[in-house]
Coordinates of C-alpha atoms and ligand atoms in Angstrom, one line a residue:
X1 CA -147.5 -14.5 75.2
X2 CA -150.1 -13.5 78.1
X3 CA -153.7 -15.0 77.3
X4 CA -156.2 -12.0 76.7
X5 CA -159.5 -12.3 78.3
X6 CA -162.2 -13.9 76.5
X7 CA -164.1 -10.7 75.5
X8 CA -160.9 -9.9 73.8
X9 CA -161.0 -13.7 72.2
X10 CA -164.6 -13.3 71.2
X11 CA -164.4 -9.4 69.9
X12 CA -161.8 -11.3 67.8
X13 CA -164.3 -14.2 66.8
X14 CA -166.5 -12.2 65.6
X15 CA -164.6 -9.9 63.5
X16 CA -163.3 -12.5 61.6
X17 CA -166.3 -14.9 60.9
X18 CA -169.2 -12.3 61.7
X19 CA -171.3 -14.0 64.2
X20 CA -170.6 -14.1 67.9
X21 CA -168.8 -17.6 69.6
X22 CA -170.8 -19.7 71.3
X23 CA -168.7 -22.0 73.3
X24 CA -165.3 -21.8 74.9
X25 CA -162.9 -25.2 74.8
X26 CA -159.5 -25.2 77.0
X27 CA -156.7 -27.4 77.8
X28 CA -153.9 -26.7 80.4
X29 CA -150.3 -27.5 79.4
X30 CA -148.2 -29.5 82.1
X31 CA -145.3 -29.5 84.1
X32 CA -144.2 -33.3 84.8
X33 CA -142.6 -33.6 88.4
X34 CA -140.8 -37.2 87.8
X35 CA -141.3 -40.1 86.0
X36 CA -139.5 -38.9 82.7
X37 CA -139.8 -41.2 79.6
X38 CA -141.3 -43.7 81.4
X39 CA -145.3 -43.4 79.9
X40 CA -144.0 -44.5 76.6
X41 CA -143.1 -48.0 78.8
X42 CA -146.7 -48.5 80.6
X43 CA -144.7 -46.9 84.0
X44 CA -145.9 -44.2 85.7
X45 CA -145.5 -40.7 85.3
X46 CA -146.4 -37.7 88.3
X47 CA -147.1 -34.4 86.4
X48 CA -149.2 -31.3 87.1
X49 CA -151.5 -29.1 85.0
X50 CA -150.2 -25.6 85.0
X51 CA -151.7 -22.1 84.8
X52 CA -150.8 -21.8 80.9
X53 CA -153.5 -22.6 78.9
X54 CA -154.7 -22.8 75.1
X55 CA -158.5 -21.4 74.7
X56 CA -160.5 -21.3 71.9
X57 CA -163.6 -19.6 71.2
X58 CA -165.6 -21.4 68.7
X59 CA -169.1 -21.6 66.6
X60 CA -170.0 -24.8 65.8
X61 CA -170.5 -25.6 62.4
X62 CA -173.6 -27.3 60.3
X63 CA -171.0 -29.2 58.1
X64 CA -167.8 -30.8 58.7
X65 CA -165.2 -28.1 57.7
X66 CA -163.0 -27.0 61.0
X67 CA -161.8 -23.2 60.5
X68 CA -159.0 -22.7 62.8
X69 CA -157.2 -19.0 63.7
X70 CA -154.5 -18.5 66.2
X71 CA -154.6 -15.1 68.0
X72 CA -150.4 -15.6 67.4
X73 CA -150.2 -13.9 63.8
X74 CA -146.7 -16.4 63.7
X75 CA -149.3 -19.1 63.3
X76 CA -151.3 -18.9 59.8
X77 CA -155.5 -19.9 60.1
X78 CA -156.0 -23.8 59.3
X79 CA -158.8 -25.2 57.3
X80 CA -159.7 -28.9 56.4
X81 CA -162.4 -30.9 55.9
X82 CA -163.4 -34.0 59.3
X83 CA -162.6 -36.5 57.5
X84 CA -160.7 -40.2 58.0
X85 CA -157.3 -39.3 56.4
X86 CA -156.5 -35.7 56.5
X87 CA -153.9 -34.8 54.5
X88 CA -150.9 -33.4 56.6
X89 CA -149.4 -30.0 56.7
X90 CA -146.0 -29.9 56.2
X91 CA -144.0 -31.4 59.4
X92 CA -144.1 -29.2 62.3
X93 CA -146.7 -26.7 61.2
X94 CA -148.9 -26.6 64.1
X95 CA -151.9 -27.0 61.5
X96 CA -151.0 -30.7 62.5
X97 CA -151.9 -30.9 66.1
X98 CA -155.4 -29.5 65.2
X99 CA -155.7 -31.9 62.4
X100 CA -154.8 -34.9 64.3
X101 CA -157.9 -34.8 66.9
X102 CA -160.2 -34.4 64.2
X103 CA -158.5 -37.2 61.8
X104 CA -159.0 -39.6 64.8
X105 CA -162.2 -39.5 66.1
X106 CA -163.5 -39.1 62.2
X107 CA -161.5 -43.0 62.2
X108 CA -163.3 -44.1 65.3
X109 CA -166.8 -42.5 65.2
X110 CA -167.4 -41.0 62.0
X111 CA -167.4 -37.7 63.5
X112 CA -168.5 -35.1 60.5
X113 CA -169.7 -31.6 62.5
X114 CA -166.8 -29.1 62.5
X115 CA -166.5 -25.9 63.9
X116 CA -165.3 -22.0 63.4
X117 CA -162.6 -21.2 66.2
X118 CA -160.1 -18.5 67.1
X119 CA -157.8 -19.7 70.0
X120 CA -154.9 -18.4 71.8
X121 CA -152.4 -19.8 74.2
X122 CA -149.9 -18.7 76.5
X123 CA -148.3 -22.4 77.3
X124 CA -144.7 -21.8 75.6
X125 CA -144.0 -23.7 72.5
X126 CA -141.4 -26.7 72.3
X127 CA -140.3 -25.8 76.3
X128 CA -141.2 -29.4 77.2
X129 CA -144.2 -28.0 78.9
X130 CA -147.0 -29.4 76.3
X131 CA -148.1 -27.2 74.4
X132 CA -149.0 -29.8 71.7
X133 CA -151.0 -31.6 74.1
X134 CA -153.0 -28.8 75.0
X135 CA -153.8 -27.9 71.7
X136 CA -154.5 -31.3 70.7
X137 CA -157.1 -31.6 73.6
X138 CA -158.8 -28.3 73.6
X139 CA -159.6 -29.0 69.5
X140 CA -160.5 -32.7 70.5
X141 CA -162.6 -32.3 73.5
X142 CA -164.4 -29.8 71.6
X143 CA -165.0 -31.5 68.5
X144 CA -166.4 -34.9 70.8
X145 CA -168.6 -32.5 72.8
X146 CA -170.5 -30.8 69.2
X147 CA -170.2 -34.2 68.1
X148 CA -172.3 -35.7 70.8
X149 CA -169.1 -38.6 71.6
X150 CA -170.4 -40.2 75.4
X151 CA -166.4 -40.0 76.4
X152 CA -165.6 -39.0 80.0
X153 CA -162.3 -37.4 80.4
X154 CA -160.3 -40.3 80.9
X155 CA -161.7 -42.1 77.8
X156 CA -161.1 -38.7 76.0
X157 CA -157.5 -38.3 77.0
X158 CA -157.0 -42.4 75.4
X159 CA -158.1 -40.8 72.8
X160 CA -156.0 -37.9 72.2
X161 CA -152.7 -40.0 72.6
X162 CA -153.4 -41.7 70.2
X163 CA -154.5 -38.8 68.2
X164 CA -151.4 -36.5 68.5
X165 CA -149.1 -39.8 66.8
X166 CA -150.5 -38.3 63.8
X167 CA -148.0 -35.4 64.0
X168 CA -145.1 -38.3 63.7
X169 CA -144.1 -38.9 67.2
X170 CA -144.9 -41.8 68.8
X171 CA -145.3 -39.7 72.5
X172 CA -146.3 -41.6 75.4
X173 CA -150.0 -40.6 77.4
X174 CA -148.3 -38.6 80.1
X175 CA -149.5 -35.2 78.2
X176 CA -152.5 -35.5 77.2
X177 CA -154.1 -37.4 80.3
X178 CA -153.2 -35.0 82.4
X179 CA -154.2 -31.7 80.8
X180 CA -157.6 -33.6 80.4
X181 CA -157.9 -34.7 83.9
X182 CA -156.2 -32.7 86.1
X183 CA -157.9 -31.6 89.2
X184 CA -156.9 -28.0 91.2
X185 CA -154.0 -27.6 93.7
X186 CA -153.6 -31.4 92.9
X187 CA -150.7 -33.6 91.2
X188 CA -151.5 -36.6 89.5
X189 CA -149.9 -40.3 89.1
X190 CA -150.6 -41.6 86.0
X191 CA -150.6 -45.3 85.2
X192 CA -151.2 -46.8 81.3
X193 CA -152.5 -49.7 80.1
X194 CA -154.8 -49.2 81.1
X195 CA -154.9 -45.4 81.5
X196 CA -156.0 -44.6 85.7
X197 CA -155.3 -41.2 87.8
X198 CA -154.9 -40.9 91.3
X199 CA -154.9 -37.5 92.4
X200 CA -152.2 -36.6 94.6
X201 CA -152.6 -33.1 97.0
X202 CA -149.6 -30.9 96.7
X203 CA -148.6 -29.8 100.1
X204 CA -149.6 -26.0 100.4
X205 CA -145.8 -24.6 101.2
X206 CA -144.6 -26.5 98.4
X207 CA -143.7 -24.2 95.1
X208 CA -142.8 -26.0 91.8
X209 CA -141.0 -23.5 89.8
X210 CA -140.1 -23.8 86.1
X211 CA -137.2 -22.3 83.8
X212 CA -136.9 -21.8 80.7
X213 CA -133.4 -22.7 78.7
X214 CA -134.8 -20.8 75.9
X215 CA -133.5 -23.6 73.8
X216 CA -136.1 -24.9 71.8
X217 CA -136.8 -28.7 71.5
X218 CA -138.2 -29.3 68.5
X219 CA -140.5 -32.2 68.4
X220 CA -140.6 -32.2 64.2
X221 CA -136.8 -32.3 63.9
X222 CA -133.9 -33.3 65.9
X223 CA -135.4 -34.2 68.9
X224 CA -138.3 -36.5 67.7
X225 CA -135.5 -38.2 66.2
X226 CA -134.2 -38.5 69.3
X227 CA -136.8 -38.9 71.2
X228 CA -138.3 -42.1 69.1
X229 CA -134.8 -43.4 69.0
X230 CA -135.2 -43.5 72.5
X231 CA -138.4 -45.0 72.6
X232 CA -137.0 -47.6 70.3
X233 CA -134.0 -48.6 72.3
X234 CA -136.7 -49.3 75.1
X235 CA -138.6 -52.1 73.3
X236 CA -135.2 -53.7 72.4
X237 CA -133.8 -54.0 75.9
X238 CA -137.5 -55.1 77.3
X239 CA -137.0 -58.1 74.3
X240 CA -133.9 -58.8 75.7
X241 CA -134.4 -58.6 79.0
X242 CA -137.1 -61.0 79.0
X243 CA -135.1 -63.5 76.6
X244 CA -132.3 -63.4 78.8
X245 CA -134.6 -64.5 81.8
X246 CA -136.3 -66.8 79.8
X247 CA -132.4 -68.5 79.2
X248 CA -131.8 -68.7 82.6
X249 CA -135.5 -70.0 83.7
X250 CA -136.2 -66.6 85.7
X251 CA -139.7 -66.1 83.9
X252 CA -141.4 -68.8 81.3
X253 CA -142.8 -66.5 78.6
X254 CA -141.3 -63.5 77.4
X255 CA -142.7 -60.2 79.5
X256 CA -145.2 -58.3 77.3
X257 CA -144.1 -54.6 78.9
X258 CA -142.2 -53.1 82.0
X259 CA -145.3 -53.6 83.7
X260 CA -145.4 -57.0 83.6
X261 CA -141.5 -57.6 83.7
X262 CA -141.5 -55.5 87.4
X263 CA -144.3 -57.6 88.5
X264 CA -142.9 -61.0 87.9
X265 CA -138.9 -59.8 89.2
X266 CA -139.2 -56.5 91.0
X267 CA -136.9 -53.4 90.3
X268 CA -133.7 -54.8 91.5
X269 CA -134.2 -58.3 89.8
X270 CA -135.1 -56.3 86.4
X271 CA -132.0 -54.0 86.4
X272 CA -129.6 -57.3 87.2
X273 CA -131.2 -59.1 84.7
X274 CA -130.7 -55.7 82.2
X275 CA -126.5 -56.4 83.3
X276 CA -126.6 -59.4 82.3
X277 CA -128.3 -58.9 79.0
X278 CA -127.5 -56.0 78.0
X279 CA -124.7 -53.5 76.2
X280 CA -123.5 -50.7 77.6
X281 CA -126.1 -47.8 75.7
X282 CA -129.3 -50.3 76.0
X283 CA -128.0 -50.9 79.8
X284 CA -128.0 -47.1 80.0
X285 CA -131.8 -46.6 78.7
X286 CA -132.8 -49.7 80.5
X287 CA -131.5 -48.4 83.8
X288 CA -133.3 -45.0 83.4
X289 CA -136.5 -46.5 82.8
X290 CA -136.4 -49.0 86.1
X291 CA -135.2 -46.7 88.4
X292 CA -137.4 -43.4 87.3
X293 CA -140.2 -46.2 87.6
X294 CA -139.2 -46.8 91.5
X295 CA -138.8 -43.1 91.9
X296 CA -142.2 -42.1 91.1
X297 CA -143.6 -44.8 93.4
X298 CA -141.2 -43.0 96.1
X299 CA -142.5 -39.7 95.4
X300 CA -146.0 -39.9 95.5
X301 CA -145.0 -41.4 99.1
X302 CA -143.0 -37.9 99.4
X303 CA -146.0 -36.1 98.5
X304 CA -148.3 -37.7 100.7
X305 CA -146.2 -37.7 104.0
X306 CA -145.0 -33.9 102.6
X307 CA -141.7 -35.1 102.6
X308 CA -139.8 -31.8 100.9
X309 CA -136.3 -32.9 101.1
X310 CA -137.3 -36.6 100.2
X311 CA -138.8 -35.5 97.1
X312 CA -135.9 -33.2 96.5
X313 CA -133.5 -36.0 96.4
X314 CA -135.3 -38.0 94.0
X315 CA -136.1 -35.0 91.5
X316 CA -132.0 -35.1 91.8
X317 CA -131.3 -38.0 91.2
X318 CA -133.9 -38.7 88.2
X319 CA -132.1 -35.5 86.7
X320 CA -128.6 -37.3 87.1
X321 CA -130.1 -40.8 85.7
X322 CA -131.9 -38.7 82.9
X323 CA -127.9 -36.5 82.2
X324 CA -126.2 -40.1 82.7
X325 CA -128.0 -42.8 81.5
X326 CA -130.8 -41.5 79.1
X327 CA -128.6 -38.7 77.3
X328 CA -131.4 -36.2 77.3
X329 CA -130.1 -33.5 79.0
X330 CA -127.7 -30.2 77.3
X331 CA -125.4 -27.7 79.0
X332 CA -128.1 -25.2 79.6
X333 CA -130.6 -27.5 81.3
X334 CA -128.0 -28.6 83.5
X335 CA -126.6 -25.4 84.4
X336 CA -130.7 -23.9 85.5
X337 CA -130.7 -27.2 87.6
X338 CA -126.9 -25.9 89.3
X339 CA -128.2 -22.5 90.0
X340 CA -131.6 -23.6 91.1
X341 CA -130.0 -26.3 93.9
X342 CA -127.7 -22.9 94.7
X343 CA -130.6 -20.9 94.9
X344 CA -132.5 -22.9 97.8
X345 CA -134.2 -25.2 96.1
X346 CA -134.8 -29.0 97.8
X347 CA -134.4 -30.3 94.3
X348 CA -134.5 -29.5 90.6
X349 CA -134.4 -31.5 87.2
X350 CA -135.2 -31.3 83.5
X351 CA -138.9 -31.8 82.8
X352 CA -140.5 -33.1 79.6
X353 CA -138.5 -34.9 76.8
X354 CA -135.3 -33.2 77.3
X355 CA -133.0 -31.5 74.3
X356 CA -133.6 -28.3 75.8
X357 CA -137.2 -26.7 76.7
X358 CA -137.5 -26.2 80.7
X359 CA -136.2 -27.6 84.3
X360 CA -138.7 -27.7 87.3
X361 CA -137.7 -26.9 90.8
X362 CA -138.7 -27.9 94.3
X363 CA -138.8 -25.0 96.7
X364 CA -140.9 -24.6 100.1
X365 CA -142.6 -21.1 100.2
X366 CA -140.0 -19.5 102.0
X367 CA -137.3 -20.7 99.7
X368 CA -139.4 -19.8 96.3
X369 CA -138.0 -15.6 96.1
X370 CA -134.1 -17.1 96.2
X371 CA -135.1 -20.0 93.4
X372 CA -136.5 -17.4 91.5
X373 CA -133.8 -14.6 91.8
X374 CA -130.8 -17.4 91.2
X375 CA -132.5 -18.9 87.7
X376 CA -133.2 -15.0 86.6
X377 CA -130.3 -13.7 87.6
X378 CA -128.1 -16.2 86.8
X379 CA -129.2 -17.5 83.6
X380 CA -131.1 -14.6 81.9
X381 CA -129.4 -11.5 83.1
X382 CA -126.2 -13.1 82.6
X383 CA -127.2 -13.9 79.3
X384 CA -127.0 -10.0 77.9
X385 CA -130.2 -8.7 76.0
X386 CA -132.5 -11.8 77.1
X387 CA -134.8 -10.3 79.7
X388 CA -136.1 -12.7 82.4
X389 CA -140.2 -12.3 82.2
X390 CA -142.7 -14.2 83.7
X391 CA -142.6 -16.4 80.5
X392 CA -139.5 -17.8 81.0
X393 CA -139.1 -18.3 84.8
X394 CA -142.4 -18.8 86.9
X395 CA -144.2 -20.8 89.7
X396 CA -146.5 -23.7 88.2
X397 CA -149.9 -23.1 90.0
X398 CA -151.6 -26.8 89.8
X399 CA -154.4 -26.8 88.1
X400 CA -157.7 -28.0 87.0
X401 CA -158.2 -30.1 83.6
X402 CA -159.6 -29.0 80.2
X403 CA -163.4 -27.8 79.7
X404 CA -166.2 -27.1 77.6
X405 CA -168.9 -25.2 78.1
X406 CA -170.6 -22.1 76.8
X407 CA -169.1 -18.9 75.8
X408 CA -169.8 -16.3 79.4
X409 CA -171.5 -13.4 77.3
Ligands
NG1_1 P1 -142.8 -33.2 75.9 O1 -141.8 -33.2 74.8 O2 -142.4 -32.6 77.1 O3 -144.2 -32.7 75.4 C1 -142.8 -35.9 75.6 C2 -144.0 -36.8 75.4 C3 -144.5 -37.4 76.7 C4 -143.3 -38.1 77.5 C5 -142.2 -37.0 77.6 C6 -141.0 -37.6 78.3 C7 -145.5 -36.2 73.6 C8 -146.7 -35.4 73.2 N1 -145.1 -36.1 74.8 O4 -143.2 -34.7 76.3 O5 -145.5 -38.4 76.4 O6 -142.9 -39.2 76.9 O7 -141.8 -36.6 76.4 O8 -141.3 -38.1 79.6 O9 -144.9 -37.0 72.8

């Protein structure tokens, strides 16, 4: 799982296409801190980059054929031609996420110079920590950068968003703008429509530490069921919401999105109006979404004033809202969040979609060896033959966006 170095990646290059790399392309995964399922709604979202990366070493090319090998032998090469319309892989073969950067910007630009690659990647797969994403970046910003696309980072991350659909779920922009645009030792809020960052500097005693369930949450299968069901449910209750206030005279044209629903009644008006319009499940969703809204704005204020405990509490409670109300939680998610809160921790939650994949906890630097021992030694150990590596329980690092540049000989 650990990245090799890139002489290793390159020595690897050129034994398979003969000719030495000459660039290097590489996206972070992410670890979101709160704001769960809200990017899908235009609300805000406060992730970090992380340490785990995907790299690829690559040649470019003087046609438009992509030649694509993982280091991970689990992962058979990809080839296709840049072209508007790429014809899928089967679902969930990761041939997708490198196809859908490259079927995008050959819709938008025309794009038509591909490239020989070998990449590797140590983010773990379906954890909730975006792998997809990075993949999907580190192929896209490289194809725009041999392709001579003027798109800055921001512009880029649009982009991939709407890129990665093409793999069949309709994911928010959380992912993919912030392995983009991520800055060092920094957190970012993340607002949509349209897409803005504001850096936010984590304090220096604060740890973020992420578990593993181990479970898997497959976004080609059950859980991108889910998860677009979800997304679904969402729309409906913001239609309404906003026909139920247009009954009673509290706004005079329908809201187009959260966004402009908040601004027109405010969190408490929108989750009063959502019991008075709503059934019990779409009450549920709707109620998530509002209040994980709120609690982003709150944390970011948590962040700033270095409020441990106060960010803590609201990492607690979005878990609870996301167990309760948005049914996205599982046994084993809940139970890493248990031992992390009985390890020390000022807070802990699931992070990502949910369905399984990881939880991220708050500790303060003198807190972090007791987080760390309870989710290892309760949860893996106790779990007999499943070691506890660095893979599976670790501290998040916050770190800097994707690159391009040349290949360090
Ligand atoms: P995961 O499953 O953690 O990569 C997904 C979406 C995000 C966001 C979260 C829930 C994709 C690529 N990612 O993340 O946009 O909606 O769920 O907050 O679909």
């Amino acid at each position: 799982m650990s990245a090799p170095n890139d002489d290793v990646l390159a020595e690897a290059f050129t034994a398979r296409y003969g000719a030495r790399p000459t660039h290097l392309s590489r996206a972070p995964g992410r670890v979101n801190l709160i704001g769960e399922h809200t990017d899908y709604n235009d609300l805000p979202v406060l992730p970090m980059a992380l340490q785990r990366e995907v790299r690829m070493a690559l040649r470019p090319r003087e046609d438009g054929l992509v030649r694509i090998a993982n280091e991970n032998v689990e992962f058979e090469p990809v080839d296709f031609e840049i072209k508007p319309g790429i014809p899928r892989s089967t679902p969930g073969h990761w041939g997708n996420y490198v196809k859908a950067p490259a079927d995008h910007l050959a819709r938008r630009f025309g794009i038509d110079l591909g490239f020989d690659g070998v990449l590797v990647s140590d983010v773990p797969v379906a954890s909730g920590l975006s792998s997809s994403s990075a993949l999907v970046n580190t192929v896209g910003l490289a194809l725009a950068r041999l392709n001579d696309l003027e798109a800055d980072p921001v512009a880029l991350a649009d982009l991939m968003a709407d890129a990665e659909r093409y793999t069949g779920t309709r994911g928010g922009g959380m992912d993919q703008a912030i392995s983009m645009g991520a800055r060092a030792g920094h957190a970012a809020r993340i607002d949509f429509a349209p897409l803005r960052l504001n850096h936010v500097r984590v304090p220096d005693d604060w740890r973020f530490v992420v578990a593993d369930t181990g479970v898997r949450a497959e976004k080609s299968g059950a859980a991108q069921r889910a998860y677009n069901a979800r997304r679904e449910e969402c729309e409906r209750a913001l239609r309404m919401v906003g026909a139920y206030l247009i009954r009673r005279g509290g706004m005079p044209v329908p809201p187009s999105s959260y966004p402009v629903l908040l601004a027109a009644v405010g969190y408490e008006g929108a989750v009063t109006a959502g019991e008075g319009a709503l059934e019990t499940q779409l009450l549920k969703r709707f109620r998530h979404v509002i209040t994980e809204a709120r609690r982003v704005e709150l944390a970011v204020e948590m962040m700033v004033g270095g409020d441990l405990a106060g960010m803590g509490e609201l990492m607690d409670a979005s878990h609870a809202s996301l167990r309760r109300d948005y049914e996205v939680s599982s046994p084993e998610l809940d139970e890493l969040v248990t031992l992390a809160r009985e390890g020390g921790a000022a807070g802990a939650r699931l992070t990502g979609a949910g369905f399984g994949g990881c939880v991220v906890a708050l500790a303060s630097s003198d807190a972090t060896d007791g987080v760390l021992r309870a989710l290892r030694d309760g949860y893996w150990a106790a779990r007999s033959g499943q070691g506890a590596g660095e893979d599976r329980v670790f501290v998040a690092v916050p770190s800097e966006g994707a690159s391009y540049g040349l290949m360090r000989r």
